[in-house]
Amino acid sequence: VDVWSSPCPFLFIPADIISTVEFNPTGELLATGDKGGRVVVFQREQESKNQPHRRGEYNVYSTFQSHEPEFDYLKSLEIEEKINKIRWLPQQNAAYFLLSTNDKTVKLWKISERDKRPEGYNLKDEDGRIRDPSTITALRVPVLQPMDLMVEATPRRVFSNAHTYHINSISVNSDYETYMSTDDLRINLWNLEITNRSFNIVDIKPANMEELTEVITAAEFHPHQCNTFVYSSSKGTMRLCDMRASALCDNHSKFFEEPEDPSNRSFFSEIISSISDVKFSHSGRYLMTRDYLTVKVWDLNMESKPLETYQVHDYLRSKLCSLYENDCIFDKFECVWNGSDSVIMTGSYNNFFRMFDRNTKRDVTLEASRENSKPRAVLKPRKVCVGGKRRKDEISVDSLDFSKKILHTAWHPSENIIAVAATNNLYIFQDKVN
């Protein structure tokens, strides 16, 4: 896979670690959320004949503060402003809409452009001050005057007070009227127009919390069937649910689990089998899951075992003890499909990210770093040396930097353009064109 970088990685201040990346349904916009509660939206430039080499660069379109830090006085808990997930709604008119969430509150934002302003009000001056009614002697007709283009982000809905635990994912339904928000033990269904109530559709909280054995790690709606959704658990299982069967989806319609090989059982088995991300393919036929060491592709018609298993960084199997001690073993990596469901991508350590071609079974490791991401430089595949003699172009397992990790990635819905968040830098790569 030939990948080359866009003219510059977008640099963020060190405190602003990127916590989510998402293209909108057309791929024209790309949004990132960070630990500081900010959302930055990038817009793709129109292709110009004069500068064909700047094919569709992404530049900052809008930046706004989505969430602020809060304090829950009843539980004496600080609620951080970090954006956990962003999901775009399909565009219906000139404005764009996106949902963003922190641990407790989901917000619906409207992003719109303004290039005209009304002037000539009767009751107030141009600067907004109320006029003295006794001085108004004639009626004026307000007129719209052109002004510099302004992009405004306004919160249209705030969906709050529905989650006791931390929200880990949101997913917009294919009916575009509802969405769900998921925390560790419950999934709630919302109508996009109604903020003061939601329906609890999954509740796995036991009567006695000491009996708690698993938590929900992610959930997503089917891309075409508005009644179907899937949720994954910390035990490495997935449950497919049908909302037509009952209002509370306590009973799943399908249960996906790969039985563990007893010979591989270890102290870390349960931790590394926890699913950190689940994604439906665009076709709706397959499911992709990411656990600590692998990416698996499941056929919805086969529950017993995955169709394909890809090793992301199998060389870390011998390092699980030190990864447990430095808490890296709890990192939650995401995974994404390309537009045609033929290639999958996920992140790793040392700013590496992995791509797997499902047709040719070829895979490649690439690195997102400022040193080797000069504008339009072709990324060289990287190799990790496990033991024995290290070749010149290989990197040893022991010299991997575990503080540099790629947890969040996104793939343009129809083109080979990817966005990769490496801590506090956003990289945009696209396939090489002549």
Short mmCIF file of C-alpha atoms in Angstrom, two decimals:
data_model
loop_
_atom_site.label_atom_id
_atom_site.label_comp_id
_atom_site.label_asym_id
_atom_site.label_seq_id
_atom_site.Cartn_x
_atom_site.Cartn_y
_atom_site.Cartn_z
CA VAL A 1 0.00 0.00 0.00
CA ASP A 2 1.67 3.22 -1.12
CA VAL A 3 0.76 6.01 1.26
CA TRP A 4 2.02 9.56 1.18
CA SER A 5 1.48 12.35 3.62
CA SER A 6 -0.43 15.57 3.22
CA PRO A 7 1.68 18.73 3.22
CA CYS A 8 1.83 19.04 6.99
CA PRO A 9 0.78 17.23 10.11
CA PHE A 10 -1.60 19.45 12.10
CA LEU A 11 0.21 20.29 15.32
CA PHE A 12 -1.66 20.56 18.60
CA ILE A 13 -0.41 21.87 21.95
CA PRO A 14 0.96 19.00 24.10
CA ALA A 15 -1.98 19.08 26.52
CA ASP A 16 -4.41 18.57 23.63
CA ILE A 17 -4.22 14.83 23.17
CA ILE A 18 -6.63 13.81 20.39
CA SER A 19 -9.29 11.46 21.74
CA THR A 20 -11.45 10.84 18.64
CA VAL A 21 -11.31 11.29 14.83
CA GLU A 22 -14.28 11.05 12.45
CA PHE A 23 -14.99 11.84 8.77
CA ASN A 24 -18.49 13.06 7.89
CA PRO A 25 -20.57 10.87 5.51
CA THR A 26 -19.28 12.63 2.37
CA GLY A 27 -15.67 12.88 3.54
CA GLU A 28 -15.65 16.63 2.92
CA LEU A 29 -15.22 17.33 6.64
CA LEU A 30 -13.07 15.68 9.29
CA ALA A 31 -13.61 16.29 13.01
CA THR A 32 -11.26 15.66 15.91
CA GLY A 33 -12.07 15.87 19.61
CA ASP A 34 -9.44 16.30 22.31
CA LYS A 35 -8.88 15.93 26.03
CA GLY A 36 -9.52 19.65 26.52
CA GLY A 37 -13.15 19.31 25.34
CA ARG A 38 -12.51 21.05 22.02
CA VAL A 39 -13.72 19.96 18.60
CA VAL A 40 -11.68 20.97 15.53
CA VAL A 41 -13.36 20.53 12.13
CA PHE A 42 -11.23 20.40 8.98
CA GLN A 43 -12.67 21.02 5.51
CA ARG A 44 -11.27 19.59 2.30
CA GLU A 45 -10.15 22.19 -0.18
CA GLN A 46 -11.70 22.06 -3.63
CA GLU A 47 -9.31 20.58 -6.18
CA SER A 48 -7.71 23.31 -8.28
CA LYS A 49 -6.28 22.93 -11.78
CA ASN A 50 -3.47 25.41 -10.98
CA GLN A 51 -2.16 23.31 -8.06
CA PRO A 52 -3.01 19.67 -8.78
CA HIS A 53 -0.37 18.53 -6.26
CA ARG A 54 -2.48 20.03 -3.45
CA ARG A 55 -5.19 17.51 -4.23
CA GLY A 56 -7.88 18.02 -1.62
CA GLU A 57 -5.88 19.23 1.38
CA TYR A 58 -7.75 19.53 4.68
CA ASN A 59 -7.62 22.93 6.41
CA VAL A 60 -9.15 24.14 9.68
CA TYR A 61 -12.81 25.06 9.10
CA SER A 62 -14.16 25.55 12.63
CA THR A 63 -12.93 25.18 16.20
CA PHE A 64 -15.24 25.26 19.21
CA GLN A 65 -15.37 24.27 22.86
CA SER A 66 -17.82 21.39 23.04
CA HIS A 67 -17.60 20.36 26.70
CA GLU A 68 -16.37 22.03 29.89
CA PRO A 69 -15.09 20.33 33.06
CA GLU A 70 -17.90 19.75 35.57
CA PHE A 71 -18.29 18.53 39.13
CA ASP A 72 -20.91 16.06 40.34
CA TYR A 73 -21.63 17.26 43.87
CA LEU A 74 -23.80 14.27 44.76
CA LYS A 75 -21.00 11.80 44.05
CA SER A 76 -18.07 14.18 44.67
CA LEU A 77 -16.73 13.31 41.24
CA GLU A 78 -14.99 15.47 38.67
CA ILE A 79 -16.39 14.98 35.17
CA GLU A 80 -13.63 15.68 32.70
CA GLU A 81 -14.29 17.53 29.48
CA LYS A 82 -12.48 14.99 27.24
CA ILE A 83 -14.44 14.19 24.04
CA ASN A 84 -14.93 10.40 23.94
CA LYS A 85 -16.66 10.13 20.55
CA ILE A 86 -17.91 12.24 17.64
CA ARG A 87 -20.56 11.04 15.18
CA TRP A 88 -21.78 13.03 12.16
CA LEU A 89 -25.37 13.14 10.97
CA PRO A 90 -26.03 13.00 7.20
CA GLN A 91 -26.30 16.47 5.70
CA GLN A 92 -29.91 17.54 5.08
CA ASN A 93 -29.40 21.23 4.24
CA ALA A 94 -26.60 23.80 4.09
CA ALA A 95 -25.65 23.22 7.74
CA TYR A 96 -23.73 20.28 9.22
CA PHE A 97 -24.68 18.46 12.42
CA LEU A 98 -22.54 16.33 14.70
CA LEU A 99 -22.96 14.59 18.05
CA SER A 100 -20.12 14.80 20.57
CA THR A 101 -19.95 13.21 24.01
CA ASN A 102 -17.80 13.25 27.11
CA ASP A 103 -18.29 10.77 29.98
CA LYS A 104 -21.80 11.96 30.86
CA THR A 105 -23.35 14.38 28.35
CA VAL A 106 -24.07 14.12 24.62
CA LYS A 107 -24.44 17.36 22.63
CA LEU A 108 -25.83 17.97 19.15
CA TRP A 109 -23.92 20.75 17.38
CA LYS A 110 -24.92 22.71 14.29
CA ILE A 111 -22.09 24.08 12.14
CA SER A 112 -23.27 26.71 9.67
CA GLU A 113 -21.83 29.47 7.48
CA ARG A 114 -22.84 33.12 7.53
CA ASP A 115 -21.78 35.64 4.88
CA LYS A 116 -24.58 38.23 5.28
CA ARG A 117 -25.74 40.33 8.21
CA PRO A 118 -28.97 42.27 8.69
CA GLU A 119 -28.65 46.06 9.02
CA GLY A 120 -31.16 48.86 9.54
CA TYR A 121 -33.17 47.65 12.56
CA ASN A 122 -35.84 50.00 13.85
CA LEU A 123 -35.41 49.40 17.58
CA LYS A 124 -31.63 49.05 17.88
CA ASP A 125 -28.43 50.54 16.48
CA GLU A 126 -25.97 48.68 14.26
CA ASP A 127 -23.85 47.84 17.32
CA GLY A 128 -26.87 46.28 19.06
CA ARG A 129 -27.78 49.03 21.56
CA ILE A 130 -31.50 49.67 22.05
CA ARG A 131 -32.58 53.01 20.55
CA ASP A 132 -34.62 55.54 22.49
CA PRO A 133 -38.21 55.08 21.14
CA SER A 134 -38.81 58.86 21.23
CA THR A 135 -36.04 59.37 18.63
CA ILE A 136 -37.56 56.90 16.14
CA THR A 137 -39.44 59.03 13.60
CA ALA A 138 -39.51 56.76 10.56
CA LEU A 139 -39.77 53.03 9.90
CA ARG A 140 -36.83 51.32 8.22
CA VAL A 141 -36.79 48.09 6.24
CA PRO A 142 -33.84 45.95 7.44
CA VAL A 143 -31.57 44.80 4.61
CA LEU A 144 -29.00 41.97 4.37
CA GLN A 145 -25.47 43.24 3.72
CA PRO A 146 -22.55 41.01 2.65
CA MET A 147 -19.88 40.32 5.27
CA ASP A 148 -16.77 38.16 5.65
CA LEU A 149 -17.58 34.45 5.79
CA MET A 150 -18.07 33.26 9.36
CA VAL A 151 -18.45 29.64 10.47
CA GLU A 152 -20.62 29.32 13.58
CA ALA A 153 -20.98 26.29 15.85
CA THR A 154 -24.10 26.34 18.02
CA PRO A 155 -25.33 23.68 20.46
CA ARG A 156 -28.84 22.64 19.36
CA ARG A 157 -29.58 19.86 21.90
CA VAL A 158 -28.01 18.71 25.16
CA PHE A 159 -28.76 15.12 26.20
CA SER A 160 -27.78 14.73 29.84
CA ASN A 161 -28.53 12.97 33.16
CA ALA A 162 -29.13 9.53 31.62
CA HIS A 163 -25.87 7.73 32.46
CA THR A 164 -24.60 6.64 35.85
CA TYR A 165 -21.38 5.28 34.33
CA HIS A 166 -19.01 6.65 31.70
CA ILE A 167 -20.25 6.87 28.10
CA ASN A 168 -17.86 4.92 25.85
CA SER A 169 -19.68 5.11 22.51
CA ILE A 170 -22.52 6.74 20.57
CA SER A 171 -24.02 5.52 17.30
CA VAL A 172 -26.51 7.20 14.94
CA ASN A 173 -29.26 4.92 13.63
CA SER A 174 -29.91 4.48 9.90
CA ASP A 175 -33.39 6.03 10.40
CA TYR A 176 -31.51 9.29 11.25
CA GLU A 177 -34.14 9.98 13.92
CA THR A 178 -32.58 8.09 16.81
CA TYR A 179 -29.17 7.35 18.26
CA MET A 180 -27.85 5.30 21.16
CA SER A 181 -25.38 6.11 23.91
CA THR A 182 -23.53 3.34 25.72
CA ASP A 183 -21.86 3.20 29.12
CA ASP A 184 -20.24 0.32 31.01
CA LEU A 185 -23.54 -1.33 32.00
CA ARG A 186 -26.37 0.24 30.01
CA ILE A 187 -27.37 1.34 26.51
CA ASN A 188 -29.89 4.16 26.04
CA LEU A 189 -31.89 4.99 22.91
CA TRP A 190 -32.61 8.67 22.22
CA ASN A 191 -34.73 10.57 19.74
CA LEU A 192 -32.64 13.38 18.26
CA GLU A 193 -35.48 15.84 18.91
CA ILE A 194 -36.17 14.89 22.56
CA THR A 195 -33.63 15.71 25.26
CA ASN A 196 -35.52 15.04 28.49
CA ARG A 197 -36.04 11.29 28.13
CA SER A 198 -34.39 8.22 26.68
CA PHE A 199 -35.26 4.52 26.59
CA ASN A 200 -33.03 1.98 28.28
CA ILE A 201 -32.61 -0.84 25.74
CA VAL A 202 -29.82 -2.86 27.41
CA ASP A 203 -29.11 -3.19 31.14
CA ILE A 204 -26.51 -5.74 32.31
CA LYS A 205 -26.15 -4.35 35.84
CA PRO A 206 -26.47 -7.23 38.35
CA ALA A 207 -28.64 -6.84 41.45
CA ASN A 208 -25.48 -7.24 43.52
CA MET A 209 -22.50 -5.34 42.09
CA GLU A 210 -20.13 -7.89 43.64
CA GLU A 211 -21.43 -10.36 41.04
CA LEU A 212 -20.35 -8.09 38.16
CA THR A 213 -18.24 -10.13 35.73
CA GLU A 214 -18.26 -8.08 32.52
CA VAL A 215 -18.87 -4.57 31.19
CA ILE A 216 -20.01 -3.20 27.83
CA THR A 217 -17.06 -1.80 25.86
CA ALA A 218 -18.65 -0.54 22.60
CA ALA A 219 -21.91 -0.60 20.64
CA GLU A 220 -22.98 0.24 17.09
CA PHE A 221 -26.13 0.26 14.98
CA HIS A 222 -26.37 -1.82 11.80
CA PRO A 223 -25.74 0.49 8.79
CA HIS A 224 -29.04 -0.43 7.03
CA GLN A 225 -31.37 -2.21 9.47
CA CYS A 226 -32.64 0.33 12.00
CA ASN A 227 -33.81 -2.42 14.40
CA THR A 228 -30.44 -4.16 14.73
CA PHE A 229 -27.42 -3.23 16.83
CA VAL A 230 -24.40 -4.98 18.32
CA TYR A 231 -22.53 -4.50 21.57
CA SER A 232 -19.21 -5.95 22.71
CA SER A 233 -18.02 -6.87 26.16
CA SER A 234 -14.85 -7.05 28.24
CA LYS A 235 -15.07 -10.84 28.02
CA GLY A 236 -14.37 -10.82 24.28
CA THR A 237 -17.98 -11.55 23.27
CA MET A 238 -20.47 -9.73 21.05
CA ARG A 239 -24.24 -9.74 21.20
CA LEU A 240 -26.42 -8.86 18.21
CA CYS A 241 -29.81 -7.53 19.33
CA ASP A 242 -33.12 -6.94 17.54
CA MET A 243 -35.27 -4.14 18.95
CA ARG A 244 -38.36 -5.67 17.32
CA ALA A 245 -38.15 -8.67 19.67
CA SER A 246 -38.62 -6.69 22.90
CA ALA A 247 -38.27 -3.18 24.27
CA LEU A 248 -35.49 -4.24 26.66
CA CYS A 249 -32.95 -6.25 24.66
CA ASP A 250 -31.82 -8.47 27.51
CA ASN A 251 -31.97 -11.50 25.23
CA HIS A 252 -29.70 -11.29 22.21
CA SER A 253 -30.57 -12.79 18.83
CA LYS A 254 -26.96 -13.80 18.10
CA PHE A 255 -23.93 -14.37 20.31
CA PHE A 256 -20.41 -14.23 18.87
CA GLU A 257 -17.52 -15.75 20.79
CA GLU A 258 -14.30 -17.52 19.93
CA PRO A 259 -13.53 -20.27 22.46
CA GLU A 260 -10.09 -19.83 24.00
CA ASP A 261 -7.35 -22.37 23.41
CA PRO A 262 -6.65 -23.77 26.93
CA SER A 263 -2.94 -24.14 26.08
CA ASN A 264 -2.65 -20.34 25.62
CA ARG A 265 -4.37 -19.54 28.93
CA SER A 266 -2.49 -17.10 31.14
CA PHE A 267 -3.02 -14.46 33.82
CA PHE A 268 -3.52 -11.86 31.05
CA SER A 269 -5.96 -13.89 28.90
CA GLU A 270 -9.11 -12.10 30.06
CA ILE A 271 -7.56 -8.61 29.82
CA ILE A 272 -6.24 -9.04 26.28
CA SER A 273 -9.47 -10.68 25.03
CA SER A 274 -11.54 -7.61 26.00
CA ILE A 275 -12.95 -6.00 22.83
CA SER A 276 -12.03 -2.32 22.58
CA ASP A 277 -13.91 -1.52 19.35
CA VAL A 278 -16.61 -3.05 17.17
CA LYS A 279 -17.57 -1.87 13.66
CA PHE A 280 -20.10 -3.08 11.08
CA SER A 281 -18.80 -3.23 7.52
CA HIS A 282 -20.38 -0.71 5.12
CA SER A 283 -22.25 -3.61 3.48
CA GLY A 284 -23.68 -4.70 6.85
CA ARG A 285 -22.60 -8.30 6.25
CA TYR A 286 -19.53 -8.38 8.50
CA LEU A 287 -18.43 -7.25 11.94
CA MET A 288 -14.90 -6.23 12.86
CA THR A 289 -13.62 -6.35 16.42
CA ARG A 290 -10.34 -5.20 17.94
CA ASP A 291 -8.88 -6.73 21.07
CA TYR A 292 -5.42 -6.05 22.49
CA LEU A 293 -3.40 -8.20 20.08
CA THR A 294 -5.69 -8.92 17.12
CA VAL A 295 -8.34 -7.68 14.71
CA LYS A 296 -11.07 -10.18 13.85
CA VAL A 297 -13.64 -10.13 11.05
CA TRP A 298 -16.90 -11.99 11.74
CA ASP A 299 -19.62 -13.04 9.32
CA LEU A 300 -23.04 -12.19 10.79
CA ASN A 301 -24.20 -15.66 9.72
CA MET A 302 -21.47 -17.52 11.62
CA GLU A 303 -21.37 -17.09 15.40
CA SER A 304 -18.97 -19.88 16.34
CA LYS A 305 -15.69 -18.35 15.20
CA PRO A 306 -14.32 -15.36 13.27
CA LEU A 307 -13.94 -15.51 9.51
CA GLU A 308 -10.51 -13.85 9.60
CA THR A 309 -8.00 -13.10 12.36
CA TYR A 310 -5.17 -10.62 11.87
CA GLN A 311 -2.24 -10.34 14.29
CA VAL A 312 -1.60 -6.65 14.95
CA HIS A 313 1.50 -6.91 17.14
CA ASP A 314 1.99 -10.53 18.14
CA TYR A 315 5.56 -9.69 19.18
CA LEU A 316 4.07 -8.06 22.32
CA ARG A 317 2.85 -11.43 23.64
CA SER A 318 6.15 -11.90 25.49
CA LYS A 319 5.96 -8.36 26.89
CA LEU A 320 2.51 -8.57 28.54
CA CYS A 321 3.99 -8.49 32.04
CA SER A 322 5.70 -5.11 31.57
CA LEU A 323 2.71 -3.79 29.57
CA TYR A 324 0.53 -4.69 32.56
CA GLU A 325 2.86 -2.85 34.93
CA ASN A 326 2.84 0.35 32.85
CA ASP A 327 -0.97 0.10 32.27
CA CYS A 328 -0.56 -0.08 28.47
CA ILE A 329 -2.40 -3.41 28.45
CA PHE A 330 -5.61 -1.43 29.12
CA ASP A 331 -5.20 0.80 26.03
CA LYS A 332 -8.31 0.84 23.84
CA PHE A 333 -7.37 0.69 20.16
CA GLU A 334 -9.97 1.41 17.47
CA CYS A 335 -10.30 -0.20 14.03
CA VAL A 336 -11.78 1.05 10.73
CA TRP A 337 -12.85 -0.31 7.32
CA ASN A 338 -12.02 1.34 4.02
CA GLY A 339 -14.94 2.39 1.81
CA SER A 340 -15.18 -0.95 -0.01
CA ASP A 341 -14.63 -3.15 3.11
CA SER A 342 -11.55 -4.69 1.45
CA VAL A 343 -8.87 -3.19 3.72
CA ILE A 344 -8.89 -2.70 7.48
CA MET A 345 -6.72 -0.42 9.58
CA THR A 346 -5.84 -0.21 13.26
CA GLY A 347 -3.17 1.37 15.44
CA SER A 348 -0.24 0.10 17.47
CA TYR A 349 2.68 1.46 19.53
CA ASN A 350 5.72 3.50 18.46
CA ASN A 351 3.31 5.56 16.28
CA PHE A 352 2.85 2.49 14.05
CA PHE A 353 -0.44 1.70 12.36
CA ARG A 354 -1.32 -1.50 10.52
CA MET A 355 -3.25 -2.17 7.31
CA PHE A 356 -4.56 -5.58 6.28
CA ASP A 357 -5.76 -6.30 2.73
CA ARG A 358 -8.52 -8.90 3.05
CA ASN A 359 -8.26 -10.03 -0.60
CA THR A 360 -4.51 -10.45 -1.04
CA LYS A 361 -3.86 -11.19 2.68
CA ARG A 362 -0.95 -8.72 2.51
CA ASP A 363 -0.34 -6.47 5.47
CA VAL A 364 1.85 -3.44 6.06
CA THR A 365 3.13 -1.51 9.08
CA LEU A 366 3.47 2.26 8.59
CA GLU A 367 4.67 4.98 10.92
CA ALA A 368 3.08 8.38 11.57
CA SER A 369 5.82 10.64 12.87
CA ARG A 370 7.04 14.16 12.15
CA GLU A 371 10.52 12.93 11.21
CA ASN A 372 9.43 10.79 8.26
CA SER A 373 6.25 12.63 7.20
CA LYS A 374 7.62 15.27 4.89
CA PRO A 375 5.00 16.59 2.43
CA ARG A 376 4.29 14.00 -0.26
CA ALA A 377 6.97 11.62 0.99
CA VAL A 378 6.07 7.99 0.38
CA LEU A 379 5.83 6.16 3.71
CA LYS A 380 8.25 3.28 3.99
CA PRO A 381 6.93 0.03 5.50
CA ARG A 382 8.38 -0.68 8.94
CA LYS A 383 9.36 -4.06 10.35
CA VAL A 384 9.79 -5.16 13.95
CA CYS A 385 12.55 -7.61 14.74
CA VAL A 386 11.55 -10.16 17.39
CA GLY A 387 14.78 -12.06 18.03
CA GLY A 388 18.11 -12.93 16.50
CA LYS A 389 20.04 -10.54 14.28
CA ARG A 390 18.39 -7.20 13.51
CA ARG A 391 18.51 -5.96 9.92
CA LYS A 392 19.35 -2.36 9.13
CA ASP A 393 15.77 -1.28 8.38
CA GLU A 394 14.20 -3.16 11.31
CA ILE A 395 13.37 -1.92 14.78
CA SER A 396 13.86 -4.10 17.85
CA VAL A 397 10.89 -4.92 20.10
CA ASP A 398 12.85 -3.64 23.09
CA SER A 399 13.28 -0.18 21.57
CA LEU A 400 9.56 0.41 20.82
CA ASP A 401 8.18 3.56 22.46
CA PHE A 402 4.98 2.61 24.29
CA SER A 403 4.14 6.23 25.10
CA LYS A 404 3.62 6.87 21.37
CA LYS A 405 0.42 5.03 20.52
CA ILE A 406 -2.13 5.34 17.74
CA LEU A 407 -5.52 4.64 19.29
CA HIS A 408 -7.75 6.65 16.93
CA THR A 409 -7.92 6.43 13.13
CA ALA A 410 -10.50 7.21 10.45
CA TRP A 411 -10.91 6.30 6.77
CA HIS A 412 -12.56 8.52 4.16
CA PRO A 413 -15.93 6.94 3.21
CA SER A 414 -15.14 6.61 -0.49
CA GLU A 415 -11.48 7.50 -1.18
CA ASN A 416 -8.12 6.23 0.04
CA ILE A 417 -7.56 9.06 2.50
CA ILE A 418 -6.87 8.22 6.13
CA ALA A 419 -6.62 10.32 9.28
CA VAL A 420 -4.33 9.09 12.04
CA ALA A 421 -4.15 10.64 15.51
CA ALA A 422 -0.70 10.19 17.04
CA THR A 423 -1.08 11.56 20.59
CA ASN A 424 -1.39 15.31 19.92
CA ASN A 425 -0.69 15.33 16.16
CA LEU A 426 -3.16 14.64 13.40
CA TYR A 427 -1.74 13.13 10.21
CA ILE A 428 -3.63 12.86 6.94
CA PHE A 429 -2.29 10.36 4.40
CA GLN A 430 -3.59 9.49 0.98
CA ASP A 431 -2.65 6.94 -1.64
CA LYS A 432 0.02 7.95 -4.09
CA VAL A 433 -1.26 9.40 -7.37
CA ASN A 434 0.81 10.10 -10.47
#
